[in-house]
Amino acid sequence: MAVEYISRKASEQTFALYARSLHPELFNIYVEREIFRDFYSASFWIIGSSHVVTFTAGNRVLAEIVADSDRELPVQHKIGTFSFAHNPQKRFRYDDGIAYDARFDYRRYNPAGFKRKLQDIKHAVLTNGVYHVFDVEQTPGLPTVTAVGFVPQSRSLNVRTFHTFPTELSIIETHSRWEVRRFG
């Protein structure tokens, strides 16, 4: 199992989308959850100050990851990647039987706003999601959190993820929508 590094900077994070699943032995998975619907299945992993969501419909697979930029990731079947350091707000689309649309937002907060947002995050993923507070002392009273919330429907899945970086008072938030268009 890989040793996980909890990033202290949002600007050190990158996004990648793959037309394949990612192997679990590449990561230290803190929390995982799977869901199954008639037309697809999905898995959600919290891997440090990062996440992996894998969406499978028939023989089509898409996996998104937000991870540290220095993490070695597979190059095979990588559809696209970008860094949050250069793209604090970005939109990414892809369609190959599974339609994928994602928006990303990297924001800084004042201390009170950061604490309020932490409460909002916990509430947002309470019923449908995974949530993990990391045991790292970065900023007293401000935890490092990764959370993945999801709303499954019969042919689609909406996912919101949150990654907090207390030393910067910043949060990366993603909104992804996966939809089964055709099977193969």
mmCIF file with all atom_site columns, C-alpha atoms in Angstrom:
data_model
loop_
_atom_site.group_PDB
_atom_site.id
_atom_site.type_symbol
_atom_site.label_atom_id
_atom_site.label_alt_id
_atom_site.label_comp_id
_atom_site.label_asym_id
_atom_site.label_entity_id
_atom_site.label_seq_id
_atom_site.pdbx_PDB_ins_code
_atom_site.Cartn_x
_atom_site.Cartn_y
_atom_site.Cartn_z
_atom_site.occupancy
_atom_site.B_iso_or_equiv
_atom_site.pdbx_formal_charge
_atom_site.auth_seq_id
_atom_site.auth_comp_id
_atom_site.auth_asym_id
_atom_site.auth_atom_id
_atom_site.pdbx_PDB_model_num
ATOM 1   C CA . MET A 1 1   ? 0.000   0.000  0.000   1.00 0.00 ? 1   MET A CA 1
ATOM 2   C CA . ALA A 1 2   ? 1.283   3.458  -0.871  1.00 0.00 ? 2   ALA A CA 1
ATOM 3   C CA . VAL A 1 3   ? 2.172   5.973  1.819   1.00 0.00 ? 3   VAL A CA 1
ATOM 4   C CA . GLU A 1 4   ? -0.263  8.866  1.590   1.00 0.00 ? 4   GLU A CA 1
ATOM 5   C CA . TYR A 1 5   ? 0.764   12.481 1.815   1.00 0.00 ? 5   TYR A CA 1
ATOM 6   C CA . ILE A 1 6   ? -1.788  14.982 3.068   1.00 0.00 ? 6   ILE A CA 1
ATOM 7   C CA . SER A 1 7   ? -1.218  18.071 0.977   1.00 0.00 ? 7   SER A CA 1
ATOM 8   C CA . ARG A 1 8   ? -1.089  21.409 2.694   1.00 0.00 ? 8   ARG A CA 1
ATOM 9   C CA . LYS A 1 9   ? -1.735  23.500 -0.436  1.00 0.00 ? 9   LYS A CA 1
ATOM 10  C CA . ALA A 1 10  ? -4.690  23.539 -2.789  1.00 0.00 ? 10  ALA A CA 1
ATOM 11  C CA . SER A 1 11  ? -2.443  24.839 -5.560  1.00 0.00 ? 11  SER A CA 1
ATOM 12  C CA . GLU A 1 12  ? -0.532  21.520 -5.414  1.00 0.00 ? 12  GLU A CA 1
ATOM 13  C CA . GLN A 1 13  ? -3.620  19.584 -6.547  1.00 0.00 ? 13  GLN A CA 1
ATOM 14  C CA . THR A 1 14  ? -4.328  18.351 -10.056 1.00 0.00 ? 14  THR A CA 1
ATOM 15  C CA . PHE A 1 15  ? -7.370  16.821 -11.703 1.00 0.00 ? 15  PHE A CA 1
ATOM 16  C CA . ALA A 1 16  ? -7.273  13.890 -14.131 1.00 0.00 ? 16  ALA A CA 1
ATOM 17  C CA . LEU A 1 17  ? -9.950  11.936 -15.984 1.00 0.00 ? 17  LEU A CA 1
ATOM 18  C CA . TYR A 1 18  ? -9.351  8.370  -17.170 1.00 0.00 ? 18  TYR A CA 1
ATOM 19  C CA . ALA A 1 19  ? -11.185 5.978  -19.489 1.00 0.00 ? 19  ALA A CA 1
ATOM 20  C CA . ARG A 1 20  ? -10.296 3.144  -17.093 1.00 0.00 ? 20  ARG A CA 1
ATOM 21  C CA . SER A 1 21  ? -10.447 2.285  -13.427 1.00 0.00 ? 21  SER A CA 1
ATOM 22  C CA . LEU A 1 22  ? -7.519  3.094  -11.147 1.00 0.00 ? 22  LEU A CA 1
ATOM 23  C CA . HIS A 1 23  ? -5.976  0.288  -9.119  1.00 0.00 ? 23  HIS A CA 1
ATOM 24  C CA . PRO A 1 24  ? -6.654  0.484  -5.369  1.00 0.00 ? 24  PRO A CA 1
ATOM 25  C CA . GLU A 1 25  ? -3.122  -0.660 -4.509  1.00 0.00 ? 25  GLU A CA 1
ATOM 26  C CA . LEU A 1 26  ? -1.854  2.700  -5.809  1.00 0.00 ? 26  LEU A CA 1
ATOM 27  C CA . PHE A 1 27  ? -3.518  4.483  -2.892  1.00 0.00 ? 27  PHE A CA 1
ATOM 28  C CA . ASN A 1 28  ? -4.066  4.467  0.826   1.00 0.00 ? 28  ASN A CA 1
ATOM 29  C CA . ILE A 1 29  ? -7.872  4.422  0.856   1.00 0.00 ? 29  ILE A CA 1
ATOM 30  C CA . TYR A 1 30  ? -9.205  6.000  4.056   1.00 0.00 ? 30  TYR A CA 1
ATOM 31  C CA . VAL A 1 31  ? -12.913 5.659  3.254   1.00 0.00 ? 31  VAL A CA 1
ATOM 32  C CA . GLU A 1 32  ? -14.713 3.897  0.415   1.00 0.00 ? 32  GLU A CA 1
ATOM 33  C CA . ARG A 1 33  ? -18.267 3.335  -0.670  1.00 0.00 ? 33  ARG A CA 1
ATOM 34  C CA . GLU A 1 34  ? -19.971 1.711  -3.646  1.00 0.00 ? 34  GLU A CA 1
ATOM 35  C CA . ILE A 1 35  ? -23.416 2.120  -5.117  1.00 0.00 ? 35  ILE A CA 1
ATOM 36  C CA . PHE A 1 36  ? -25.226 0.018  -7.701  1.00 0.00 ? 36  PHE A CA 1
ATOM 37  C CA . ARG A 1 37  ? -28.051 1.082  -10.005 1.00 0.00 ? 37  ARG A CA 1
ATOM 38  C CA . ASP A 1 38  ? -29.726 -0.700 -12.932 1.00 0.00 ? 38  ASP A CA 1
ATOM 39  C CA . PHE A 1 39  ? -27.589 1.074  -15.539 1.00 0.00 ? 39  PHE A CA 1
ATOM 40  C CA . TYR A 1 40  ? -24.312 1.744  -13.679 1.00 0.00 ? 40  TYR A CA 1
ATOM 41  C CA . SER A 1 41  ? -22.206 1.290  -10.578 1.00 0.00 ? 41  SER A CA 1
ATOM 42  C CA . ALA A 1 42  ? -19.938 3.817  -8.897  1.00 0.00 ? 42  ALA A CA 1
ATOM 43  C CA . SER A 1 43  ? -17.220 3.726  -6.269  1.00 0.00 ? 43  SER A CA 1
ATOM 44  C CA . PHE A 1 44  ? -15.995 6.604  -4.130  1.00 0.00 ? 44  PHE A CA 1
ATOM 45  C CA . TRP A 1 45  ? -12.588 6.651  -2.406  1.00 0.00 ? 45  TRP A CA 1
ATOM 46  C CA . ILE A 1 46  ? -11.081 9.223  -0.096  1.00 0.00 ? 46  ILE A CA 1
ATOM 47  C CA . ILE A 1 47  ? -7.310  8.969  -0.560  1.00 0.00 ? 47  ILE A CA 1
ATOM 48  C CA . GLY A 1 48  ? -5.585  11.613 1.540   1.00 0.00 ? 48  GLY A CA 1
ATOM 49  C CA . SER A 1 49  ? -6.470  15.165 0.641   1.00 0.00 ? 49  SER A CA 1
ATOM 50  C CA . SER A 1 50  ? -7.760  13.673 -2.593  1.00 0.00 ? 50  SER A CA 1
ATOM 51  C CA . HIS A 1 51  ? -10.507 11.491 -4.042  1.00 0.00 ? 51  HIS A CA 1
ATOM 52  C CA . VAL A 1 52  ? -11.255 8.968  -6.778  1.00 0.00 ? 52  VAL A CA 1
ATOM 53  C CA . VAL A 1 53  ? -14.715 8.420  -8.280  1.00 0.00 ? 53  VAL A CA 1
ATOM 54  C CA . THR A 1 54  ? -15.115 5.509  -10.702 1.00 0.00 ? 54  THR A CA 1
ATOM 55  C CA . PHE A 1 55  ? -18.268 5.213  -12.817 1.00 0.00 ? 55  PHE A CA 1
ATOM 56  C CA . THR A 1 56  ? -18.951 1.974  -14.730 1.00 0.00 ? 56  THR A CA 1
ATOM 57  C CA . ALA A 1 57  ? -21.754 1.387  -17.263 1.00 0.00 ? 57  ALA A CA 1
ATOM 58  C CA . GLY A 1 58  ? -21.508 -1.858 -19.232 1.00 0.00 ? 58  GLY A CA 1
ATOM 59  C CA . ASN A 1 59  ? -17.930 -2.056 -20.497 1.00 0.00 ? 59  ASN A CA 1
ATOM 60  C CA . ARG A 1 60  ? -17.366 1.707  -20.289 1.00 0.00 ? 60  ARG A CA 1
ATOM 61  C CA . VAL A 1 61  ? -15.467 3.120  -17.331 1.00 0.00 ? 61  VAL A CA 1
ATOM 62  C CA . LEU A 1 62  ? -14.579 6.685  -16.363 1.00 0.00 ? 62  LEU A CA 1
ATOM 63  C CA . ALA A 1 63  ? -12.537 7.600  -13.301 1.00 0.00 ? 63  ALA A CA 1
ATOM 64  C CA . GLU A 1 64  ? -11.860 11.088 -11.978 1.00 0.00 ? 64  GLU A CA 1
ATOM 65  C CA . ILE A 1 65  ? -9.162  11.870 -9.480  1.00 0.00 ? 65  ILE A CA 1
ATOM 66  C CA . VAL A 1 66  ? -8.060  14.976 -7.634  1.00 0.00 ? 66  VAL A CA 1
ATOM 67  C CA . ALA A 1 67  ? -4.584  14.323 -6.233  1.00 0.00 ? 67  ALA A CA 1
ATOM 68  C CA . ASP A 1 68  ? -1.271  15.943 -5.332  1.00 0.00 ? 68  ASP A CA 1
ATOM 69  C CA . SER A 1 69  ? 0.560   17.144 -8.437  1.00 0.00 ? 69  SER A CA 1
ATOM 70  C CA . ASP A 1 70  ? 3.694   15.193 -7.488  1.00 0.00 ? 70  ASP A CA 1
ATOM 71  C CA . ARG A 1 71  ? 1.792   11.891 -7.246  1.00 0.00 ? 71  ARG A CA 1
ATOM 72  C CA . GLU A 1 72  ? 2.719   9.427  -9.956  1.00 0.00 ? 72  GLU A CA 1
ATOM 73  C CA . LEU A 1 73  ? -0.447  8.455  -11.794 1.00 0.00 ? 73  LEU A CA 1
ATOM 74  C CA . PRO A 1 74  ? -0.946  6.097  -14.724 1.00 0.00 ? 74  PRO A CA 1
ATOM 75  C CA . VAL A 1 75  ? -0.621  7.581  -18.196 1.00 0.00 ? 75  VAL A CA 1
ATOM 76  C CA . GLN A 1 76  ? -2.576  4.881  -20.036 1.00 0.00 ? 76  GLN A CA 1
ATOM 77  C CA . HIS A 1 77  ? -6.093  5.932  -21.029 1.00 0.00 ? 77  HIS A CA 1
ATOM 78  C CA . LYS A 1 78  ? -5.728  9.396  -19.487 1.00 0.00 ? 78  LYS A CA 1
ATOM 79  C CA . ILE A 1 79  ? -8.282  11.663 -21.158 1.00 0.00 ? 79  ILE A CA 1
ATOM 80  C CA . GLY A 1 80  ? -7.211  14.969 -19.663 1.00 0.00 ? 80  GLY A CA 1
ATOM 81  C CA . THR A 1 81  ? -5.577  16.732 -16.748 1.00 0.00 ? 81  THR A CA 1
ATOM 82  C CA . PHE A 1 82  ? -5.107  20.227 -15.332 1.00 0.00 ? 82  PHE A CA 1
ATOM 83  C CA . SER A 1 83  ? -3.612  21.953 -12.310 1.00 0.00 ? 83  SER A CA 1
ATOM 84  C CA . PHE A 1 84  ? -5.600  24.041 -9.836  1.00 0.00 ? 84  PHE A CA 1
ATOM 85  C CA . ALA A 1 85  ? -2.608  26.388 -9.531  1.00 0.00 ? 85  ALA A CA 1
ATOM 86  C CA . HIS A 1 86  ? -3.284  27.689 -13.053 1.00 0.00 ? 86  HIS A CA 1
ATOM 87  C CA . ASN A 1 87  ? -7.036  27.058 -13.268 1.00 0.00 ? 87  ASN A CA 1
ATOM 88  C CA . PRO A 1 88  ? -8.866  28.060 -10.087 1.00 0.00 ? 88  PRO A CA 1
ATOM 89  C CA . GLN A 1 89  ? -12.169 27.735 -11.957 1.00 0.00 ? 89  GLN A CA 1
ATOM 90  C CA . LYS A 1 90  ? -12.521 25.261 -14.789 1.00 0.00 ? 90  LYS A CA 1
ATOM 91  C CA . ARG A 1 91  ? -15.083 23.197 -16.675 1.00 0.00 ? 91  ARG A CA 1
ATOM 92  C CA . PHE A 1 92  ? -14.354 19.809 -18.259 1.00 0.00 ? 92  PHE A CA 1
ATOM 93  C CA . ARG A 1 93  ? -16.590 17.775 -20.611 1.00 0.00 ? 93  ARG A CA 1
ATOM 94  C CA . TYR A 1 94  ? -16.325 14.349 -22.204 1.00 0.00 ? 94  TYR A CA 1
ATOM 95  C CA . ASP A 1 95  ? -18.796 11.993 -23.916 1.00 0.00 ? 95  ASP A CA 1
ATOM 96  C CA . ASP A 1 96  ? -18.142 8.435  -25.090 1.00 0.00 ? 96  ASP A CA 1
ATOM 97  C CA . GLY A 1 97  ? -21.317 6.602  -24.144 1.00 0.00 ? 97  GLY A CA 1
ATOM 98  C CA . ILE A 1 98  ? -20.994 8.071  -20.671 1.00 0.00 ? 98  ILE A CA 1
ATOM 99  C CA . ALA A 1 99  ? -21.518 11.822 -20.691 1.00 0.00 ? 99  ALA A CA 1
ATOM 100 C CA . TYR A 1 100 ? -19.286 13.557 -18.152 1.00 0.00 ? 100 TYR A CA 1
ATOM 101 C CA . ASP A 1 101 ? -19.475 17.206 -17.181 1.00 0.00 ? 101 ASP A CA 1
ATOM 102 C CA . ALA A 1 102 ? -17.489 18.698 -14.309 1.00 0.00 ? 102 ALA A CA 1
ATOM 103 C CA . ARG A 1 103 ? -16.896 22.131 -12.823 1.00 0.00 ? 103 ARG A CA 1
ATOM 104 C CA . PHE A 1 104 ? -14.178 22.979 -10.357 1.00 0.00 ? 104 PHE A CA 1
ATOM 105 C CA . ASP A 1 105 ? -13.788 25.838 -7.945  1.00 0.00 ? 105 ASP A CA 1
ATOM 106 C CA . TYR A 1 106 ? -10.788 26.763 -5.783  1.00 0.00 ? 106 TYR A CA 1
ATOM 107 C CA . ARG A 1 107 ? -11.546 29.477 -3.204  1.00 0.00 ? 107 ARG A CA 1
ATOM 108 C CA . ARG A 1 108 ? -9.900  31.158 -0.258  1.00 0.00 ? 108 ARG A CA 1
ATOM 109 C CA . TYR A 1 109 ? -11.876 32.139 2.844   1.00 0.00 ? 109 TYR A CA 1
ATOM 110 C CA . ASN A 1 110 ? -11.436 34.204 5.972   1.00 0.00 ? 110 ASN A CA 1
ATOM 111 C CA . PRO A 1 111 ? -11.319 32.075 9.178   1.00 0.00 ? 111 PRO A CA 1
ATOM 112 C CA . ALA A 1 112 ? -15.033 32.539 9.985   1.00 0.00 ? 112 ALA A CA 1
ATOM 113 C CA . GLY A 1 113 ? -16.071 31.764 6.405   1.00 0.00 ? 113 GLY A CA 1
ATOM 114 C CA . PHE A 1 114 ? -13.864 28.660 6.371   1.00 0.00 ? 114 PHE A CA 1
ATOM 115 C CA . LYS A 1 115 ? -15.506 27.346 9.569   1.00 0.00 ? 115 LYS A CA 1
ATOM 116 C CA . ARG A 1 116 ? -18.996 28.005 8.161   1.00 0.00 ? 116 ARG A CA 1
ATOM 117 C CA . LYS A 1 117 ? -18.109 26.208 4.943   1.00 0.00 ? 117 LYS A CA 1
ATOM 118 C CA . LEU A 1 118 ? -16.857 23.195 6.963   1.00 0.00 ? 118 LEU A CA 1
ATOM 119 C CA . GLN A 1 119 ? -20.291 22.924 8.578   1.00 0.00 ? 119 GLN A CA 1
ATOM 120 C CA . ASP A 1 120 ? -21.991 23.245 5.175   1.00 0.00 ? 120 ASP A CA 1
ATOM 121 C CA . ILE A 1 121 ? -19.775 20.473 3.784   1.00 0.00 ? 121 ILE A CA 1
ATOM 122 C CA . LYS A 1 122 ? -20.593 18.077 6.600   1.00 0.00 ? 122 LYS A CA 1
ATOM 123 C CA . HIS A 1 123 ? -24.307 18.737 6.174   1.00 0.00 ? 123 HIS A CA 1
ATOM 124 C CA . ALA A 1 124 ? -24.104 18.339 2.366   1.00 0.00 ? 124 ALA A CA 1
ATOM 125 C CA . VAL A 1 125 ? -22.705 14.788 2.531   1.00 0.00 ? 125 VAL A CA 1
ATOM 126 C CA . LEU A 1 126 ? -24.384 13.552 5.710   1.00 0.00 ? 126 LEU A CA 1
ATOM 127 C CA . THR A 1 127 ? -26.985 11.272 4.088   1.00 0.00 ? 127 THR A CA 1
ATOM 128 C CA . ASN A 1 128 ? -25.380 10.349 0.754   1.00 0.00 ? 128 ASN A CA 1
ATOM 129 C CA . GLY A 1 129 ? -21.637 10.507 0.881   1.00 0.00 ? 129 GLY A CA 1
ATOM 130 C CA . VAL A 1 130 ? -18.334 9.825  2.544   1.00 0.00 ? 130 VAL A CA 1
ATOM 131 C CA . TYR A 1 131 ? -16.532 12.202 4.891   1.00 0.00 ? 131 TYR A CA 1
ATOM 132 C CA . HIS A 1 132 ? -13.117 11.996 6.532   1.00 0.00 ? 132 HIS A CA 1
ATOM 133 C CA . VAL A 1 133 ? -11.301 14.293 8.970   1.00 0.00 ? 133 VAL A CA 1
ATOM 134 C CA . PHE A 1 134 ? -7.535  13.769 8.883   1.00 0.00 ? 134 PHE A CA 1
ATOM 135 C CA . ASP A 1 135 ? -5.520  13.532 12.056  1.00 0.00 ? 135 ASP A CA 1
ATOM 136 C CA . VAL A 1 136 ? -2.952  16.162 11.115  1.00 0.00 ? 136 VAL A CA 1
ATOM 137 C CA . GLU A 1 137 ? -2.236  19.308 13.089  1.00 0.00 ? 137 GLU A CA 1
ATOM 138 C CA . GLN A 1 138 ? -1.972  22.065 10.534  1.00 0.00 ? 138 GLN A CA 1
ATOM 139 C CA . THR A 1 139 ? -4.026  24.916 11.900  1.00 0.00 ? 139 THR A CA 1
ATOM 140 C CA . PRO A 1 140 ? -5.531  24.650 15.407  1.00 0.00 ? 140 PRO A CA 1
ATOM 141 C CA . GLY A 1 141 ? -9.310  24.334 15.288  1.00 0.00 ? 141 GLY A CA 1
ATOM 142 C CA . LEU A 1 142 ? -9.448  23.989 11.500  1.00 0.00 ? 142 LEU A CA 1
ATOM 143 C CA . PRO A 1 143 ? -9.429  20.364 10.337  1.00 0.00 ? 143 PRO A CA 1
ATOM 144 C CA . THR A 1 144 ? -8.262  18.918 7.055   1.00 0.00 ? 144 THR A CA 1
ATOM 145 C CA . VAL A 1 145 ? -11.350 17.294 5.513   1.00 0.00 ? 145 VAL A CA 1
ATOM 146 C CA . THR A 1 146 ? -12.122 15.413 2.326   1.00 0.00 ? 146 THR A CA 1
ATOM 147 C CA . ALA A 1 147 ? -15.798 14.766 1.579   1.00 0.00 ? 147 ALA A CA 1
ATOM 148 C CA . VAL A 1 148 ? -17.651 13.240 -1.355  1.00 0.00 ? 148 VAL A CA 1
ATOM 149 C CA . GLY A 1 149 ? -21.415 13.672 -1.633  1.00 0.00 ? 149 GLY A CA 1
ATOM 150 C CA . PHE A 1 150 ? -23.536 12.067 -4.315  1.00 0.00 ? 150 PHE A CA 1
ATOM 151 C CA . VAL A 1 151 ? -27.092 11.938 -5.638  1.00 0.00 ? 151 VAL A CA 1
ATOM 152 C CA . PRO A 1 152 ? -27.720 8.754  -7.637  1.00 0.00 ? 152 PRO A CA 1
ATOM 153 C CA . GLN A 1 153 ? -30.525 8.538  -10.189 1.00 0.00 ? 153 GLN A CA 1
ATOM 154 C CA . SER A 1 154 ? -31.478 5.678  -12.502 1.00 0.00 ? 154 SER A CA 1
ATOM 155 C CA . ARG A 1 155 ? -29.165 6.685  -15.401 1.00 0.00 ? 155 ARG A CA 1
ATOM 156 C CA . SER A 1 156 ? -27.098 9.478  -13.893 1.00 0.00 ? 156 SER A CA 1
ATOM 157 C CA . LEU A 1 157 ? -25.030 10.449 -10.891 1.00 0.00 ? 157 LEU A CA 1
ATOM 158 C CA . ASN A 1 158 ? -24.320 13.901 -9.467  1.00 0.00 ? 158 ASN A CA 1
ATOM 159 C CA . VAL A 1 159 ? -21.193 14.175 -7.319  1.00 0.00 ? 159 VAL A CA 1
ATOM 160 C CA . ARG A 1 160 ? -19.844 17.032 -5.185  1.00 0.00 ? 160 ARG A CA 1
ATOM 161 C CA . THR A 1 161 ? -16.428 16.788 -3.581  1.00 0.00 ? 161 THR A CA 1
ATOM 162 C CA . PHE A 1 162 ? -14.716 19.046 -1.082  1.00 0.00 ? 162 PHE A CA 1
ATOM 163 C CA . HIS A 1 163 ? -11.035 19.209 -0.134  1.00 0.00 ? 163 HIS A CA 1
ATOM 164 C CA . THR A 1 164 ? -10.023 21.610 2.657   1.00 0.00 ? 164 THR A CA 1
ATOM 165 C CA . PHE A 1 165 ? -6.588  23.169 3.109   1.00 0.00 ? 165 PHE A CA 1
ATOM 166 C CA . PRO A 1 166 ? -6.603  24.927 6.520   1.00 0.00 ? 166 PRO A CA 1
ATOM 167 C CA . THR A 1 167 ? -3.121  26.461 6.288   1.00 0.00 ? 167 THR A CA 1
ATOM 168 C CA . GLU A 1 168 ? -4.311  28.431 3.245   1.00 0.00 ? 168 GLU A CA 1
ATOM 169 C CA . LEU A 1 169 ? -7.931  28.768 4.397   1.00 0.00 ? 169 LEU A CA 1
ATOM 170 C CA . SER A 1 170 ? -8.861  27.376 0.982   1.00 0.00 ? 170 SER A CA 1
ATOM 171 C CA . ILE A 1 171 ? -11.215 24.725 -0.364  1.00 0.00 ? 171 ILE A CA 1
ATOM 172 C CA . ILE A 1 172 ? -11.392 22.912 -3.691  1.00 0.00 ? 172 ILE A CA 1
ATOM 173 C CA . GLU A 1 173 ? -14.953 22.001 -4.623  1.00 0.00 ? 173 GLU A CA 1
ATOM 174 C CA . THR A 1 174 ? -15.918 19.884 -7.620  1.00 0.00 ? 174 THR A CA 1
ATOM 175 C CA . HIS A 1 175 ? -19.324 19.239 -9.203  1.00 0.00 ? 175 HIS A CA 1
ATOM 176 C CA . SER A 1 176 ? -19.479 16.247 -11.563 1.00 0.00 ? 176 SER A CA 1
ATOM 177 C CA . ARG A 1 177 ? -22.367 14.765 -13.502 1.00 0.00 ? 177 ARG A CA 1
ATOM 178 C CA . TRP A 1 178 ? -22.150 11.319 -15.068 1.00 0.00 ? 178 TRP A CA 1
ATOM 179 C CA . GLU A 1 179 ? -24.900 10.105 -17.385 1.00 0.00 ? 179 GLU A CA 1
ATOM 180 C CA . VAL A 1 180 ? -25.322 6.807  -19.224 1.00 0.00 ? 180 VAL A CA 1
ATOM 181 C CA . ARG A 1 181 ? -26.051 7.621  -22.889 1.00 0.00 ? 181 ARG A CA 1
ATOM 182 C CA . ARG A 1 182 ? -25.494 4.203  -24.440 1.00 0.00 ? 182 ARG A CA 1
ATOM 183 C CA . PHE A 1 183 ? -24.182 0.792  -23.451 1.00 0.00 ? 183 PHE A CA 1
ATOM 184 C CA . GLY A 1 184 ? -21.304 -1.149 -24.865 1.00 0.00 ? 184 GLY A CA 1
#
